[in-house]
Tab-separated table of C-alpha atoms and ligand atoms in Angstrom:
chain	number	residue	atom	x	y	z
A	1	MET	CA	60.843	-88.389	52.222
A	2	THR	CA	59.434	-90.992	55.423
A	3	PRO	CA	56.171	-91.908	56.283
A	4	GLU	CA	56.714	-90.985	59.542
A	5	ARG	CA	57.615	-87.451	57.957
A	6	THR	CA	54.347	-87.282	55.784
A	7	ALA	CA	52.040	-88.982	58.246
A	8	LYS	CA	54.225	-85.826	60.296
A	9	LEU	CA	53.022	-82.836	58.384
A	10	ILE	CA	49.518	-84.362	58.021
A	11	GLN	CA	49.334	-84.528	61.392
A	12	THR	CA	50.384	-80.919	61.944
A	13	LEU	CA	48.059	-79.638	58.802
A	14	ASN	CA	45.225	-80.990	60.696
A	15	ARG	CA	45.436	-79.038	63.818
A	16	ARG	CA	46.146	-75.883	61.494
A	17	GLN	CA	44.053	-72.752	62.605
A	18	PRO	CA	43.189	-71.295	59.764
A	19	ASP	CA	40.205	-68.699	61.977
A	20	LEU	CA	43.700	-67.390	64.118
A	21	THR	CA	45.938	-64.996	62.637
A	22	VAL	CA	47.873	-61.608	64.001
A	23	ILE	CA	48.484	-58.487	62.763
A	24	THR	CA	52.330	-56.905	63.473
A	25	ASP	CA	51.684	-53.209	63.873
A	26	GLN	CA	55.198	-52.196	62.439
A	27	VAL	CA	57.155	-53.890	64.512
A	28	HIS	CA	60.570	-53.604	63.112
A	29	LYS	CA	63.264	-56.478	65.375
A	30	PRO	CA	63.821	-58.882	63.044
A	31	ARG	CA	63.483	-60.921	66.429
A	32	ASN	CA	60.916	-59.456	67.519
A	33	ILE	CA	59.078	-60.985	63.608
A	34	ALA	CA	61.107	-64.362	64.446
A	35	ALA	CA	60.230	-65.375	67.532
A	36	LEU	CA	56.207	-64.722	66.403
A	37	VAL	CA	56.219	-66.855	63.240
A	38	ARG	CA	58.474	-69.681	65.745
A	39	THR	CA	55.076	-69.362	68.717
A	40	CYS	CA	52.998	-69.159	65.588
A	41	ASP	CA	53.920	-72.474	63.731
A	42	ALA	CA	53.739	-73.694	67.262
A	43	VAL	CA	50.142	-72.978	68.223
A	44	GLY	CA	48.925	-74.070	64.644
A	45	ILE	CA	48.750	-70.304	62.780
A	46	PRO	CA	49.284	-70.789	58.650
A	47	ASN	CA	49.164	-66.551	57.934
A	48	ILE	CA	50.229	-64.156	59.314
A	49	HIS	CA	49.932	-60.527	58.411
A	50	THR	CA	52.832	-57.962	58.820
A	51	VAL	CA	53.049	-53.825	58.079
A	52	THR	CA	56.332	-52.743	56.822
A	53	PRO	CA	57.722	-49.703	59.761
A	54	LYS	CA	58.615	-47.113	58.628
A	55	GLU	CA	62.093	-46.660	60.963
A	56	GLY	CA	61.966	-50.769	57.616
A	57	TYR	CA	63.933	-53.913	58.805
A	58	GLN	CA	65.139	-56.710	56.998
A	59	PHE	CA	64.226	-60.544	58.550
A	60	ASN	CA	67.410	-61.682	59.286
A	61	GLY	CA	66.363	-63.442	62.637
A	62	THR	CA	66.309	-67.134	63.481
A	63	THR	CA	62.939	-68.826	62.299
A	64	ARG	CA	64.226	-72.280	62.835
A	65	GLY	CA	63.050	-72.524	60.048
A	66	SER	CA	59.931	-72.217	61.518
A	67	ASP	CA	59.245	-70.024	58.365
A	68	ARG	CA	59.077	-72.155	55.621
A	69	TRP	CA	55.567	-73.529	57.856
A	70	VAL	CA	53.793	-69.953	58.361
A	71	LYS	CA	53.144	-68.301	55.933
A	72	THR	CA	54.043	-63.629	55.672
A	73	GLN	CA	52.085	-61.287	53.798
A	74	ASN	CA	53.274	-57.890	54.056
A	75	HIS	CA	50.985	-55.383	53.439
A	76	ALA	CA	51.459	-51.468	53.224
A	77	SER	CA	49.452	-50.204	56.540
A	78	CYS	CA	48.021	-51.401	59.423
A	79	ASP	CA	44.119	-50.366	57.996
A	80	ASP	CA	44.752	-52.566	54.697
A	81	ALA	CA	46.170	-55.580	57.088
A	82	ILE	CA	42.895	-54.828	59.071
A	83	ALA	CA	40.428	-54.328	56.352
A	84	MET	CA	41.728	-58.265	54.841
A	85	VAL	CA	41.246	-59.992	58.359
A	86	LYS	CA	37.357	-58.213	58.724
A	87	SER	CA	36.488	-58.902	54.959
A	88	GLN	CA	37.892	-62.688	56.709
A	89	GLY	CA	35.078	-62.718	58.765
A	90	MET	CA	37.478	-62.618	61.889
A	91	LYS	CA	37.058	-60.179	64.838
A	92	VAL	CA	40.145	-57.765	66.006
A	93	TYR	CA	42.304	-57.623	69.456
A	94	ALA	CA	44.803	-55.936	70.158
A	95	ALA	CA	47.039	-55.895	72.726
A	96	HIS	CA	46.963	-52.245	74.337
A	97	PHE	CA	47.492	-50.092	77.241
A	98	SER	CA	44.288	-48.031	77.216
A	99	GLU	CA	41.773	-47.078	79.184
A	100	ARG	CA	39.137	-49.702	77.704
A	101	ALA	CA	41.674	-52.931	78.276
A	102	VAL	CA	40.281	-56.017	80.147
A	103	ASP	CA	42.458	-59.498	81.303
A	104	TYR	CA	44.271	-61.367	77.913
A	105	ARG	CA	41.918	-64.412	79.331
A	106	SER	CA	38.741	-62.195	79.272
A	107	VAL	CA	37.738	-62.180	75.567
A	108	ASP	CA	36.879	-65.770	73.591
A	109	TYR	CA	39.931	-66.244	71.073
A	110	SER	CA	37.702	-69.751	69.639
A	111	GLN	CA	35.836	-67.600	67.450
A	112	PRO	CA	37.932	-66.410	64.251
A	113	CYS	CA	40.150	-63.325	64.960
A	114	ALA	CA	43.940	-61.474	64.748
A	115	ILE	CA	45.885	-60.757	67.368
A	116	LEU	CA	47.172	-56.960	66.371
A	117	MET	CA	50.824	-56.412	68.366
A	118	GLY	CA	52.139	-52.926	68.642
A	119	ALA	CA	55.765	-52.069	68.020
A	120	GLU	CA	58.718	-52.269	69.641
A	121	LYS	CA	58.718	-48.340	70.359
A	122	HIS	CA	55.589	-46.933	70.058
A	123	GLY	CA	52.941	-49.754	70.548
A	124	VAL	CA	49.841	-50.398	68.479
A	125	SER	CA	48.988	-47.350	66.519
A	126	GLU	CA	45.550	-45.522	67.526
A	127	ALA	CA	44.023	-44.962	64.341
A	128	ALA	CA	44.562	-49.446	64.273
A	129	ALA	CA	43.589	-49.710	67.915
A	130	GLU	CA	39.947	-47.070	67.247
A	131	GLN	CA	39.153	-50.405	64.524
A	132	ALA	CA	40.367	-53.409	66.944
A	133	ASP	CA	37.319	-55.352	68.482
A	134	GLU	CA	38.681	-55.143	71.964
A	135	HIS	CA	41.878	-54.272	73.117
A	136	ILE	CA	43.541	-56.744	75.919
A	137	LEU	CA	46.337	-56.762	78.909
A	138	ILE	CA	48.428	-59.395	80.776
A	139	PRO	CA	48.043	-58.437	83.791
A	140	MET	CA	51.912	-56.449	85.438
A	141	MET	CA	53.117	-56.185	88.657
A	142	GLY	CA	56.412	-54.698	87.402
A	143	MET	CA	57.870	-51.744	87.073
A	144	VAL	CA	58.375	-52.174	83.856
A	145	GLY	CA	56.206	-50.362	81.560
A	146	SER	CA	55.104	-53.041	79.388
A	147	LEU	CA	56.440	-56.332	78.595
A	148	ASN	CA	58.836	-57.758	74.983
A	149	VAL	CA	55.364	-57.634	71.872
A	150	SER	CA	57.252	-61.528	71.144
A	151	THR	CA	57.160	-62.616	74.196
A	152	ALA	CA	53.007	-61.019	75.011
A	153	ALA	CA	52.126	-62.096	71.856
A	154	GLY	CA	53.565	-66.401	73.013
A	155	ILE	CA	51.163	-65.767	76.404
A	156	ILE	CA	48.146	-63.997	74.799
A	157	LEU	CA	48.695	-67.525	71.394
A	158	VAL	CA	49.026	-70.343	74.184
A	159	GLU	CA	45.839	-68.837	75.926
A	160	ALA	CA	44.443	-68.672	72.442
A	161	GLN	CA	45.380	-72.519	72.409
A	162	ASN	CA	44.458	-73.414	75.710
A	163	GLN	CA	40.936	-72.466	74.596
A	164	ARG	CA	40.500	-74.059	71.163
A	165	LEU	CA	42.524	-77.296	73.423
A	166	GLN	CA	39.369	-77.449	75.540
A	167	ALA	CA	37.434	-76.523	73.099
A	168	GLY	CA	38.103	-79.361	70.966
A	169	MET	CA	39.214	-76.915	67.916
A	170	TYR	CA	42.618	-79.125	67.141
A	171	GLU	CA	40.832	-82.687	66.941
A	172	GLN	CA	40.120	-83.015	63.805
A	173	SER	CA	41.040	-80.580	59.924
A	174	ARG	CA	39.718	-77.506	59.498
A	175	LEU	CA	42.076	-76.324	56.432
A	176	SER	CA	40.233	-77.186	52.659
A	177	GLU	CA	40.111	-79.822	51.863
A	178	SER	CA	42.271	-78.086	48.935
A	179	GLU	CA	44.441	-75.616	51.090
A	180	HIS	CA	45.216	-79.738	52.296
A	181	ARG	CA	46.355	-80.819	49.859
A	182	ASP	CA	47.596	-77.494	48.237
A	183	THR	CA	50.848	-77.181	51.829
A	184	LEU	CA	50.289	-80.739	52.148
A	185	PHE	CA	52.783	-80.439	48.312
A	186	GLU	CA	54.129	-77.434	49.209
A	187	TRP	CA	55.604	-78.871	52.180
A	188	SER	CA	56.556	-81.775	50.405
A	189	PHE	CA	58.421	-80.622	47.714
A	190	PRO	CA	60.173	-77.281	48.688
B	1	MET	CA	62.432	-38.367	93.881
B	2	THR	CA	57.729	-37.544	93.816
B	3	PRO	CA	55.181	-38.906	96.431
B	4	GLU	CA	53.878	-40.405	93.602
B	5	ARG	CA	57.243	-42.174	92.365
B	6	THR	CA	57.372	-43.265	96.015
B	7	ALA	CA	54.294	-44.989	96.233
B	8	LYS	CA	54.926	-46.653	92.354
B	9	LEU	CA	58.320	-48.304	94.085
B	10	ILE	CA	56.212	-49.108	97.701
B	11	GLN	CA	53.921	-50.870	95.387
B	12	THR	CA	56.120	-52.691	93.435
B	13	LEU	CA	57.611	-53.851	96.383
B	14	ASN	CA	55.029	-54.971	98.891
B	15	ARG	CA	53.900	-56.920	95.507
B	16	ARG	CA	57.754	-58.823	94.960
B	17	GLN	CA	57.468	-62.812	95.539
B	18	PRO	CA	60.602	-63.947	97.024
B	19	ASP	CA	60.002	-67.756	96.611
B	20	LEU	CA	59.382	-67.259	92.747
B	21	THR	CA	62.562	-68.115	90.901
B	22	VAL	CA	64.095	-68.384	87.910
B	23	ILE	CA	67.611	-70.716	86.560
B	24	THR	CA	68.714	-70.463	83.033
B	25	ASP	CA	71.547	-73.203	82.887
B	26	GLN	CA	73.917	-71.951	79.862
B	27	VAL	CA	71.522	-69.025	78.114
B	28	HIS	CA	74.145	-67.644	76.668
B	29	LYS	CA	71.521	-64.077	74.553
B	30	PRO	CA	71.463	-61.393	75.868
B	31	ARG	CA	68.964	-60.896	74.254
B	32	ASN	CA	67.141	-63.329	75.235
B	33	ILE	CA	68.008	-62.783	79.052
B	34	ALA	CA	66.984	-59.204	78.398
B	35	ALA	CA	63.343	-60.491	77.792
B	36	LEU	CA	63.178	-62.651	80.373
B	37	VAL	CA	64.570	-60.147	83.088
B	38	ARG	CA	62.017	-58.361	82.136
B	39	THR	CA	59.589	-60.313	82.316
B	40	CYS	CA	60.252	-61.499	85.838
B	41	ASP	CA	60.144	-57.445	86.643
B	42	ALA	CA	57.140	-57.519	85.207
B	43	VAL	CA	55.539	-61.140	87.621
B	44	GLY	CA	57.193	-59.459	90.884
B	45	ILE	CA	60.340	-62.275	90.857
B	46	PRO	CA	62.953	-60.130	92.701
B	47	ASN	CA	66.311	-62.104	92.356
B	48	ILE	CA	66.805	-64.998	89.140
B	49	HIS	CA	69.637	-67.477	88.446
B	50	THR	CA	72.055	-67.303	85.430
B	51	VAL	CA	74.321	-69.877	85.520
B	52	THR	CA	77.621	-69.407	83.214
B	53	PRO	CA	77.750	-70.666	79.267
B	54	LYS	CA	80.947	-72.989	78.374
B	55	GLU	CA	80.232	-70.598	75.256
B	56	GLY	CA	80.271	-67.708	77.427
B	57	TYR	CA	77.911	-65.336	76.928
B	58	GLN	CA	78.237	-60.196	77.412
B	59	PHE	CA	75.224	-58.955	78.767
B	60	ASN	CA	74.105	-55.775	76.578
B	61	GLY	CA	70.569	-56.649	75.345
B	62	THR	CA	66.883	-54.307	76.319
B	63	THR	CA	66.472	-54.987	79.440
B	64	ARG	CA	64.515	-52.285	78.973
B	65	GLY	CA	66.271	-51.092	82.621
B	66	SER	CA	64.502	-54.030	84.247
B	67	ASP	CA	67.883	-55.096	85.259
B	68	ARG	CA	67.965	-52.281	87.804
B	69	TRP	CA	64.573	-54.038	89.646
B	70	VAL	CA	65.360	-58.218	89.240
B	71	LYS	CA	68.631	-59.159	90.937
B	72	THR	CA	71.180	-60.775	88.551
B	73	GLN	CA	73.234	-63.585	90.710
B	74	ASN	CA	75.549	-65.672	88.683
B	75	HIS	CA	76.893	-69.077	89.151
B	76	ALA	CA	79.676	-71.257	88.337
B	77	SER	CA	77.660	-74.690	87.567
B	78	CYS	CA	73.531	-75.652	87.196
B	79	ASP	CA	74.466	-77.597	90.394
B	80	ASP	CA	75.416	-75.164	92.375
B	81	ALA	CA	72.309	-72.606	91.872
B	82	ILE	CA	69.173	-75.971	92.107
B	83	ALA	CA	71.383	-76.265	94.967
B	84	MET	CA	71.229	-72.007	96.502
B	85	VAL	CA	66.741	-71.865	95.967
B	86	LYS	CA	66.678	-75.578	97.287
B	87	SER	CA	68.132	-74.757	100.450
B	88	GLN	CA	65.587	-71.495	100.436
B	89	GLY	CA	63.185	-74.008	100.564
B	90	MET	CA	62.035	-74.291	96.654
B	91	LYS	CA	60.935	-76.682	94.322
B	92	VAL	CA	63.107	-77.054	90.817
B	93	TYR	CA	60.694	-77.436	87.662
B	94	ALA	CA	62.739	-77.595	83.881
B	95	ALA	CA	60.748	-76.926	81.866
B	96	HIS	CA	62.195	-79.875	80.011
B	97	PHE	CA	61.638	-81.084	77.022
B	98	SER	CA	61.209	-85.687	78.054
B	99	GLU	CA	59.496	-88.858	79.262
B	100	ARG	CA	58.258	-87.174	82.863
B	101	ALA	CA	57.211	-84.237	81.411
B	102	VAL	CA	53.771	-82.553	82.105
B	103	ASP	CA	51.704	-80.096	81.016
B	104	TYR	CA	52.769	-76.931	82.420
B	105	ARG	CA	49.455	-75.140	83.696
B	106	SER	CA	49.189	-79.191	85.850
B	107	VAL	CA	52.088	-77.961	88.869
B	108	ASP	CA	51.286	-75.595	91.226
B	109	TYR	CA	53.377	-72.763	91.880
B	110	SER	CA	51.836	-70.566	94.219
B	111	GLN	CA	54.534	-72.999	96.326
B	112	PRO	CA	58.479	-72.267	96.684
B	113	CYS	CA	59.608	-73.138	93.340
B	114	ALA	CA	62.387	-71.252	90.592
B	115	ILE	CA	61.885	-72.467	87.297
B	116	LEU	CA	64.238	-74.081	85.817
B	117	MET	CA	64.894	-72.827	82.079
B	118	GLY	CA	67.438	-74.034	79.529
B	119	ALA	CA	70.012	-72.995	76.811
B	120	GLU	CA	68.913	-72.074	73.682
B	121	LYS	CA	70.515	-75.316	71.672
B	122	HIS	CA	70.925	-78.000	74.169
B	123	GLY	CA	67.913	-77.031	76.111
B	124	VAL	CA	68.814	-77.964	80.265
B	125	SER	CA	71.833	-80.503	81.244
B	126	GLU	CA	70.417	-84.125	82.154
B	127	ALA	CA	72.447	-83.020	85.120
B	128	ALA	CA	70.726	-80.790	86.437
B	129	ALA	CA	66.892	-82.202	84.836
B	130	GLU	CA	67.781	-84.977	87.056
B	131	GLN	CA	67.287	-82.267	90.009
B	132	ALA	CA	64.152	-81.350	89.232
B	133	ASP	CA	60.990	-81.794	90.306
B	134	GLU	CA	59.015	-81.817	88.116
B	135	HIS	CA	59.142	-81.950	84.299
B	136	ILE	CA	57.196	-79.167	82.691
B	137	LEU	CA	56.088	-78.241	78.572
B	138	ILE	CA	53.443	-76.077	77.161
B	139	PRO	CA	52.433	-78.076	74.849
B	140	MET	CA	52.909	-77.658	70.329
B	141	MET	CA	51.051	-78.569	66.904
B	142	GLY	CA	53.139	-76.807	64.594
B	143	MET	CA	56.485	-78.680	62.406
B	144	VAL	CA	59.223	-77.731	65.398
B	145	GLY	CA	60.872	-78.579	68.229
B	146	SER	CA	60.700	-75.606	70.108
B	147	LEU	CA	60.150	-72.078	71.537
B	148	ASN	CA	62.235	-69.883	71.836
B	149	VAL	CA	63.339	-70.064	75.584
B	150	SER	CA	62.179	-66.249	76.911
B	151	THR	CA	58.826	-66.764	75.205
B	152	ALA	CA	58.890	-70.378	76.705
B	153	ALA	CA	59.743	-68.323	80.314
B	154	GLY	CA	56.660	-65.927	79.607
B	155	ILE	CA	53.858	-67.835	79.404
B	156	ILE	CA	54.896	-69.896	82.566
B	157	LEU	CA	55.810	-67.086	84.708
B	158	VAL	CA	52.062	-65.924	83.571
B	159	GLU	CA	50.745	-68.698	84.853
B	160	ALA	CA	52.250	-68.974	87.841
B	161	GLN	CA	51.877	-65.497	88.266
B	162	ASN	CA	48.032	-66.397	87.358
B	163	GLN	CA	47.268	-69.138	90.111
B	164	ARG	CA	49.451	-66.452	92.772
B	165	LEU	CA	46.893	-63.616	91.289
B	166	GLN	CA	43.867	-66.303	91.917
B	167	ALA	CA	45.560	-66.817	95.669
B	168	GLY	CA	46.016	-63.767	96.303
B	169	MET	CA	49.971	-64.181	96.492
B	170	TYR	CA	50.020	-60.017	95.457
B	171	GLU	CA	47.408	-58.864	98.069
B	172	GLN	CA	50.337	-57.983	101.427
B	173	SER	CA	54.381	-57.834	101.369
B	174	ARG	CA	55.995	-61.256	101.341
B	175	LEU	CA	59.080	-59.522	101.374
B	176	SER	CA	60.744	-59.211	105.255
B	177	GLU	CA	61.432	-56.267	107.093
B	178	SER	CA	64.485	-55.315	106.614
B	179	GLU	CA	64.698	-56.690	102.351
B	180	HIS	CA	61.259	-54.460	101.699
B	181	ARG	CA	63.208	-50.965	104.019
B	182	ASP	CA	67.083	-52.190	101.896
B	183	THR	CA	65.722	-52.727	98.543
B	184	LEU	CA	63.436	-49.041	98.843
B	185	PHE	CA	66.429	-48.151	99.923
B	186	GLU	CA	68.690	-48.395	96.981
B	187	TRP	CA	65.817	-47.973	94.293
B	188	SER	CA	65.560	-44.688	95.957
B	189	PHE	CA	68.089	-43.354	95.808
B	190	PRO	CA	70.088	-45.367	92.523
C	1	SAM	C1	57.798	-52.688	73.952
C	1	SAM	S1	54.904	-53.159	73.448
C	1	SAM	C2	55.336	-50.800	73.590
C	1	SAM	C3	55.482	-50.178	74.350
C	1	SAM	C4	54.344	-48.646	74.151
C	1	SAM	N1	55.850	-47.587	74.558
C	1	SAM	C5	53.270	-48.110	74.419
C	1	SAM	O1	53.554	-48.200	76.139
C	1	SAM	O2	52.400	-49.066	73.995
C	1	SAM	C6	55.173	-53.306	71.780
C	1	SAM	C7	53.851	-53.887	72.146
C	1	SAM	O3	53.930	-55.947	73.155
C	1	SAM	C8	52.840	-55.587	73.482
C	1	SAM	N2	52.604	-55.867	74.565
C	1	SAM	C9	53.348	-54.941	76.125
C	1	SAM	N3	52.813	-56.322	76.503
C	1	SAM	C10	51.825	-56.040	76.714
C	1	SAM	C11	51.536	-56.210	78.195
C	1	SAM	N4	51.187	-56.096	79.270
C	1	SAM	N5	49.386	-56.620	77.587
C	1	SAM	C12	49.733	-56.993	76.543
C	1	SAM	N6	50.524	-56.952	75.570
C	1	SAM	C13	50.930	-55.727	75.586
C	1	SAM	C14	51.700	-55.191	72.414
C	1	SAM	O4	51.227	-55.198	71.792
C	1	SAM	C15	52.500	-53.699	72.776
C	1	SAM	O5	52.103	-52.567	71.262
C	2	SAM	C1	65.346	-73.639	72.054
C	2	SAM	S1	64.913	-74.704	73.616
C	2	SAM	C2	66.083	-75.973	73.906
C	2	SAM	C3	65.675	-77.051	72.813
C	2	SAM	C4	66.778	-78.325	72.527
C	2	SAM	N1	66.534	-78.680	71.136
C	2	SAM	C5	66.480	-78.843	73.521
C	2	SAM	O1	65.656	-79.798	73.402
C	2	SAM	O2	65.850	-78.975	74.458
C	2	SAM	C6	65.111	-73.382	75.294
C	2	SAM	C7	64.737	-73.403	75.865
C	2	SAM	O3	62.829	-73.316	76.113
C	2	SAM	C8	62.538	-73.217	77.361
C	2	SAM	N2	61.163	-74.637	76.098
C	2	SAM	C9	61.571	-74.241	74.904
C	2	SAM	N3	60.183	-74.527	74.411
C	2	SAM	C10	59.542	-74.354	75.377
C	2	SAM	C11	58.126	-76.214	75.543
C	2	SAM	N4	57.608	-75.792	74.444
C	2	SAM	N5	57.703	-76.066	76.561
C	2	SAM	C12	58.612	-75.668	77.821
C	2	SAM	N6	59.682	-75.107	77.663
C	2	SAM	C13	60.100	-74.789	76.110
C	2	SAM	C14	62.656	-74.809	77.239
C	2	SAM	O4	63.237	-74.594	78.817
C	2	SAM	C15	64.268	-75.395	76.277
C	2	SAM	O5	65.985	-75.529	77.508
């Protein structure tokens, strides 16, 4: 491990956002999960939550190695995933087409929050949508009814990043000392 | 064709942005092109330009039918594609990792412009990058060196949409009368 490499790992850890996460509600295409994980690494999200799709999936997309930098916790149900992030003090923003949806730029991503993304065909399940604090939408001007889920996630997460950059949240480490130390160890000696 | 359907087609045409486009420089994965085309429809982009990859491709991804609403013109070289959009009075903004790259939010997307996206492995070719008016980048805070190309395009195009929404550019038709009429005919009787 060169000193430059160690410095890069530490810089990345110093920018990690432990109070920002994503829940995927039965997203089942590996390539969509892969592109999403890659965006999460780029935005500084250390952990995400997936929910086993009824239809099943195998994890085999091109994460460009980003699954090494982002931990994925799988849950049997979306209820479980939502309960966990709520117990960690996070709000849940569901990317969901509904009457109560607001523009995705109008919510505050600098507070602890989880972005809930829906499945390719069925979107966010109704039971999960009900538990969300907000429903958010990216305005669409065309004929097609929805964006690709990993594209939509990227657009929302980079808005979150922009807000957190504005708020200076990437300027000093936000991990606990032990998380910082343990992750540095893991990353250094895989 | 129901009156509601016709009204939807007209509303979509009224929001089309003929002076906003995308060039893909040898992007070769069909699923990336497919997700991109779907985003283009959503942002109101009527035409895009692709450049035949040296490695070849077959067009077979899930566009969710959006290739019906967005015309794709293929070019033998990126020089040809750039020459065409320049002859139409557009600036070229290359999404490209370089010394001269600026934050993607700092450029003006309300003027006529083409967003140039690079290939999965090799990015934007040097010859094409040199012809671009600006190089733009989405800031990245993680370990991985780049985003998925269709995710990156989505982030940039929705910023363009936001700027154009602000500027009132979706409020009245921007197509010529003949384009509006001919496209409505095509869409009504496919
Ligand atoms: C392909 S869409 C699902 C479409 C599904 N038919 C529906 O009505 O929900 C998959 C997921 O991508 C996200 N998504 C797609 N387009 C979006 C948009 N314009 N705004 C916010 N989220 C979007 C949502 O989380 C959605 O559940
Ligand atoms: C997978 S990347 C190519 C990476 C390639 N190794 C390089 O260095 O250019 C494919 C394309 O996605 C776009 N892209 C990826 N990440 C980006 C970012 N952070 N900002 C702007 N464009 C990006 C660029 O157009 C890039 O050429």
